[in-house]
Tab-separated table of N, CA and C in Angstrom:
chain	number	residue	atom	x	y	z
A	31	UNK	N	-6.951	9.490	8.257
A	31	UNK	CA	-6.250	10.915	8.207
A	31	UNK	C	-6.277	11.731	8.586
A	32	UNK	N	-6.005	12.400	8.492
A	32	UNK	CA	-5.623	13.673	9.179
A	32	UNK	C	-6.948	15.201	9.052
A	33	UNK	N	-6.680	15.387	9.864
A	33	UNK	CA	-7.721	17.005	9.593
A	33	UNK	C	-8.043	17.482	8.929
A	34	UNK	N	-6.809	17.920	8.261
A	34	UNK	CA	-6.601	18.613	7.079
A	34	UNK	C	-7.655	17.808	6.232
A	35	UNK	N	-7.299	16.624	5.609
A	35	UNK	CA	-7.466	15.983	4.013
A	35	UNK	C	-9.208	15.538	4.442
A	36	UNK	N	-9.292	15.745	5.917
A	36	UNK	CA	-10.880	15.667	6.013
A	36	UNK	C	-11.526	16.803	5.739
A	37	UNK	N	-11.287	18.109	6.044
A	37	UNK	CA	-11.914	19.420	5.599
A	37	UNK	C	-11.600	19.465	4.593
A	38	UNK	N	-10.458	19.306	3.720
A	38	UNK	CA	-10.512	19.588	2.530
A	38	UNK	C	-11.684	18.527	1.620
A	39	UNK	N	-12.438	17.323	1.375
A	39	UNK	CA	-12.986	17.034	1.359
A	39	UNK	C	-14.696	16.439	1.687
A	40	UNK	N	-14.762	17.617	3.001
A	40	UNK	CA	-15.328	18.263	2.965
A	40	UNK	C	-16.255	19.098	2.221
A	41	UNK	N	-14.657	20.719	2.350
A	41	UNK	CA	-15.126	21.485	0.974
A	41	UNK	C	-15.669	21.596	-0.163
A	42	UNK	N	-14.887	19.942	-0.876
A	42	UNK	CA	-14.842	19.558	-1.552
A	42	UNK	C	-16.957	18.774	-2.190
A	43	UNK	N	-16.957	18.105	-1.065
A	43	UNK	CA	-18.952	17.399	-1.577
A	43	UNK	C	-19.009	18.390	-1.122
A	44	UNK	N	-19.042	20.178	-0.242
A	44	UNK	CA	-19.873	21.022	-0.271
A	44	UNK	C	-20.425	21.439	-1.455
A	45	UNK	N	-19.280	21.836	-2.078
A	45	UNK	CA	-18.800	22.112	-3.334
A	45	UNK	C	-19.487	21.282	-4.409
A	46	UNK	N	-19.742	20.066	-4.380
A	46	UNK	CA	-20.598	19.507	-6.030
A	46	UNK	C	-22.082	19.479	-5.293
A	47	UNK	N	-22.323	18.931	-4.091
A	47	UNK	CA	-23.405	18.891	-4.081
A	47	UNK	C	-24.525	20.432	-4.031
A	48	UNK	N	-23.539	21.926	-4.423
A	48	UNK	CA	-23.955	22.862	-4.754
A	48	UNK	C	-24.586	23.340	-5.757
A	49	UNK	N	-23.734	23.001	-6.798
A	49	UNK	CA	-23.403	24.000	-8.281
A	49	UNK	C	-23.625	22.480	-9.374
A	50	UNK	N	-24.194	21.365	-8.805
A	50	UNK	CA	-24.187	19.826	-9.704
A	50	UNK	C	-22.619	19.638	-10.004
A	51	UNK	N	-22.486	18.811	-11.238
A	51	UNK	CA	-21.438	18.060	-10.995
A	51	UNK	C	-20.604	18.951	-11.898
A	52	UNK	N	-19.512	19.096	-10.607
A	52	UNK	CA	-18.258	19.955	-11.210
A	52	UNK	C	-16.828	19.269	-12.137
A	53	UNK	N	-16.027	18.872	-13.160
A	53	UNK	CA	-15.297	17.805	-13.467
A	53	UNK	C	-14.317	17.870	-12.826
A	54	UNK	N	-14.172	19.330	-11.897
A	54	UNK	CA	-12.433	19.697	-12.311
A	54	UNK	C	-12.644	19.277	-10.954
A	55	UNK	N	-13.820	19.996	-10.268
A	55	UNK	CA	-13.779	19.342	-8.746
A	55	UNK	C	-13.341	17.866	-8.235
A	56	UNK	N	-13.890	16.952	-9.331
A	56	UNK	CA	-13.733	15.247	-9.222
A	56	UNK	C	-12.451	15.453	-9.049
A	57	UNK	N	-11.765	15.973	-10.387
A	57	UNK	CA	-10.447	15.779	-10.122
A	57	UNK	C	-9.644	15.846	-9.122
A	58	UNK	N	-9.639	17.229	-8.329
A	58	UNK	CA	-9.420	17.860	-7.398
A	58	UNK	C	-9.369	16.999	-6.066
A	59	UNK	N	-10.555	15.829	-6.012
A	59	UNK	CA	-10.720	15.522	-4.636
A	59	UNK	C	-9.890	13.766	-4.857
A	60	UNK	N	-10.369	13.926	-6.608
A	60	UNK	CA	-8.710	12.366	-7.217
A	60	UNK	C	-7.587	12.984	-6.879
A	61	UNK	N	-7.355	14.056	-6.980
A	61	UNK	CA	-5.940	14.292	-6.518
A	61	UNK	C	-5.181	13.952	-5.139
A	62	UNK	N	-6.785	14.697	-4.590
A	62	UNK	CA	-6.124	14.524	-3.327
A	62	UNK	C	-5.618	13.199	-2.772
A	63	UNK	N	-6.880	12.383	-3.315
A	63	UNK	CA	-6.967	11.250	-2.269
A	63	UNK	C	-5.610	10.690	-2.208
A	64	UNK	N	-5.046	10.956	-3.845
A	64	UNK	CA	-3.702	9.907	-5.002
A	64	UNK	C	-2.446	10.337	-4.089
A	65	UNK	N	-3.056	11.998	-3.542
A	65	UNK	CA	-1.514	12.611	-3.411
A	65	UNK	C	-1.215	12.285	-1.523
A	66	UNK	N	-3.017	11.885	-0.708
A	66	UNK	CA	-2.937	11.084	0.605
A	66	UNK	C	-1.828	9.454	0.680
A	67	UNK	N	-2.554	9.282	-0.196
A	67	UNK	CA	-2.387	7.605	-0.730
A	67	UNK	C	-0.618	7.640	-0.689
A	68	UNK	N	0.183	8.128	-1.296
A	68	UNK	CA	1.555	8.271	-1.918
A	68	UNK	C	2.144	8.931	-0.419
A	69	UNK	N	1.680	9.636	0.360
A	69	UNK	CA	2.156	9.780	1.740
A	69	UNK	C	2.830	8.999	3.123
A	70	UNK	N	1.865	7.878	2.718
A	70	UNK	CA	1.292	6.445	3.397
A	70	UNK	C	2.517	5.835	3.669
A	71	UNK	N	3.998	5.695	4.539
A	71	UNK	CA	4.130	4.578	4.452
A	71	UNK	C	3.865	2.978	3.571
A	72	UNK	N	5.359	2.220	3.449
A	72	UNK	CA	4.918	0.803	2.211
A	72	UNK	C	4.765	0.001	3.728
A	73	UNK	N	4.206	-0.925	3.617
A	73	UNK	CA	3.980	-1.593	5.332
A	73	UNK	C	5.257	-3.151	4.610
A	74	UNK	N	6.505	-3.355	5.368
A	74	UNK	CA	6.937	-4.246	5.403
A	74	UNK	C	6.701	-5.551	4.962
A	75	UNK	N	7.323	-6.140	3.913
A	75	UNK	CA	7.179	-7.767	3.297
A	75	UNK	C	7.898	-8.696	3.252
A	76	UNK	N	7.759	-10.060	4.314
A	76	UNK	CA	8.363	-10.378	4.080
A	76	UNK	C	7.767	-11.651	4.592
A	77	UNK	N	8.719	-12.572	4.695
A	77	UNK	CA	8.263	-14.568	5.012
A	77	UNK	C	8.875	-14.493	6.407
A	78	UNK	N	8.402	-14.917	7.537
A	78	UNK	CA	8.464	-14.890	9.218
A	78	UNK	C	8.068	-16.430	9.004
A	79	UNK	N	9.442	-17.141	10.079
A	79	UNK	CA	9.360	-18.900	10.054
A	79	UNK	C	9.893	-19.102	11.328
A	80	UNK	N	9.548	-19.803	11.991
A	80	UNK	CA	10.008	-20.623	13.296
A	80	UNK	C	9.886	-21.740	13.436
A	81	UNK	N	11.294	-22.026	13.758
A	81	UNK	CA	11.321	-23.927	13.737
A	81	UNK	C	11.916	-24.283	15.202
A	82	UNK	N	10.855	-25.769	15.256
A	82	UNK	CA	10.976	-26.570	16.573
A	82	UNK	C	11.870	-27.197	16.832
A	83	UNK	N	12.560	-27.907	18.088
A	83	UNK	CA	13.405	-29.119	18.185
A	83	UNK	C	11.862	-30.213	18.792
A	84	UNK	N	12.384	-31.349	18.012
A	84	UNK	CA	11.179	-33.204	18.472
A	84	UNK	C	10.126	-32.520	19.753
A	85	UNK	N	10.879	-31.546	20.659
A	85	UNK	CA	10.897	-31.298	22.577
A	85	UNK	C	9.668	-30.586	22.359
A	86	UNK	N	9.534	-29.470	21.334
A	86	UNK	CA	9.305	-29.078	20.889
A	86	UNK	C	9.560	-27.283	21.869
A	87	UNK	N	11.270	-27.351	21.638
A	87	UNK	CA	11.680	-26.001	21.988
A	87	UNK	C	11.499	-24.969	21.043
A	88	UNK	N	11.505	-23.435	20.703
A	88	UNK	CA	12.182	-22.502	19.739
A	88	UNK	C	13.288	-22.479	19.647
A	89	UNK	N	13.885	-23.249	17.971
A	89	UNK	CA	15.667	-23.970	17.363
A	89	UNK	C	15.629	-22.639	17.070
A	90	UNK	N	15.169	-21.881	16.565
A	90	UNK	CA	15.080	-20.656	16.365
A	90	UNK	C	14.400	-19.622	14.939
A	91	UNK	N	14.247	-18.467	14.844
A	91	UNK	CA	13.347	-17.736	14.321
A	91	UNK	C	13.792	-16.401	13.484
A	92	UNK	N	13.405	-16.213	12.455
A	92	UNK	CA	13.300	-15.000	12.102
A	92	UNK	C	12.236	-14.823	10.589
A	93	UNK	N	12.989	-13.680	9.646
A	93	UNK	CA	12.955	-13.773	8.817
A	93	UNK	C	13.486	-13.022	7.735
A	94	UNK	N	12.936	-13.330	6.535
A	94	UNK	CA	13.887	-13.306	5.418
A	94	UNK	C	12.619	-11.368	4.836
A	95	UNK	N	13.053	-10.891	4.328
A	95	UNK	CA	12.594	-9.907	3.771
A	95	UNK	C	12.478	-9.444	2.404
A	96	UNK	N	11.546	-9.405	1.740
A	96	UNK	CA	11.045	-8.955	0.377
A	96	UNK	C	11.747	-8.289	-0.540
A	97	UNK	N	12.601	-8.407	-1.113
A	97	UNK	CA	13.515	-7.921	-1.709
A	97	UNK	C	12.863	-6.767	-3.004
A	98	UNK	N	13.104	-5.614	-3.610
A	98	UNK	CA	12.543	-4.908	-3.977
A	98	UNK	C	12.055	-5.053	-5.948
A	99	UNK	N	12.815	-5.937	-6.198
A	99	UNK	CA	12.934	-6.315	-7.528
A	99	UNK	C	12.093	-7.263	-7.982
A	100	UNK	N	11.029	-7.699	-6.894
A	100	UNK	CA	10.163	-8.496	-6.477
A	100	UNK	C	8.545	-7.029	-7.316
A	101	UNK	N	8.855	-6.359	-7.565
A	101	UNK	CA	8.042	-4.835	-7.917
A	101	UNK	C	6.600	-5.925	-8.058
A	102	UNK	N	6.058	-6.111	-6.945
A	102	UNK	CA	4.331	-6.522	-7.138
A	102	UNK	C	4.308	-7.503	-7.945
A	103	UNK	N	4.832	-8.284	-7.685
A	103	UNK	CA	4.981	-9.695	-7.858
A	103	UNK	C	5.010	-10.648	-7.449
A	104	UNK	N	5.100	-12.220	-7.538
A	104	UNK	CA	5.722	-12.841	-7.418
A	104	UNK	C	7.330	-13.532	-6.252
A	105	UNK	N	7.694	-13.773	-5.490
A	105	UNK	CA	9.448	-13.741	-5.021
A	105	UNK	C	9.270	-15.310	-4.711
A	106	UNK	N	10.094	-15.618	-5.201
A	106	UNK	CA	10.827	-17.221	-4.170
A	106	UNK	C	11.604	-16.802	-3.182
A	107	UNK	N	10.689	-16.796	-1.470
A	107	UNK	CA	11.591	-16.357	-0.038
A	107	UNK	C	12.130	-17.987	0.955
A	108	UNK	N	13.831	-17.931	0.836
A	108	UNK	CA	14.108	-19.498	0.363
A	108	UNK	C	14.819	-18.774	1.949
A	109	UNK	N	14.842	-19.758	3.017
A	109	UNK	CA	16.000	-19.919	4.322
A	109	UNK	C	16.416	-21.170	4.960
A	110	UNK	N	17.762	-21.145	4.425
A	110	UNK	CA	18.162	-22.664	4.400
A	110	UNK	C	18.743	-23.030	6.194
A	111	UNK	N	18.749	-23.513	6.597
A	111	UNK	CA	18.845	-24.184	8.499
A	111	UNK	C	20.146	-25.306	8.042
A	112	UNK	N	20.340	-25.377	8.593
A	112	UNK	CA	20.915	-26.901	9.481
A	112	UNK	C	21.068	-27.114	11.060
A	113	UNK	N	20.686	-28.304	10.262
A	113	UNK	CA	19.556	-28.570	11.687
A	113	UNK	C	20.589	-30.476	12.481
């Protein structure tokens, strides 16, 4: 978390403890956290693979990226390799 976010959360926390529960302050904290989460980059989802020959020498390696059409669901990732 960045310093600005920590400062704002500290401020909201102090306001909550000094004046009891305030629905607006709670909503502000939730909105602040959601905004921060939306700004973070999404990690790449992929299937990594490595193919070795009978002498344990690396033959081929790579990755197949998960497509955006998966939309938080399962997607079958396939890589056809000619041996």
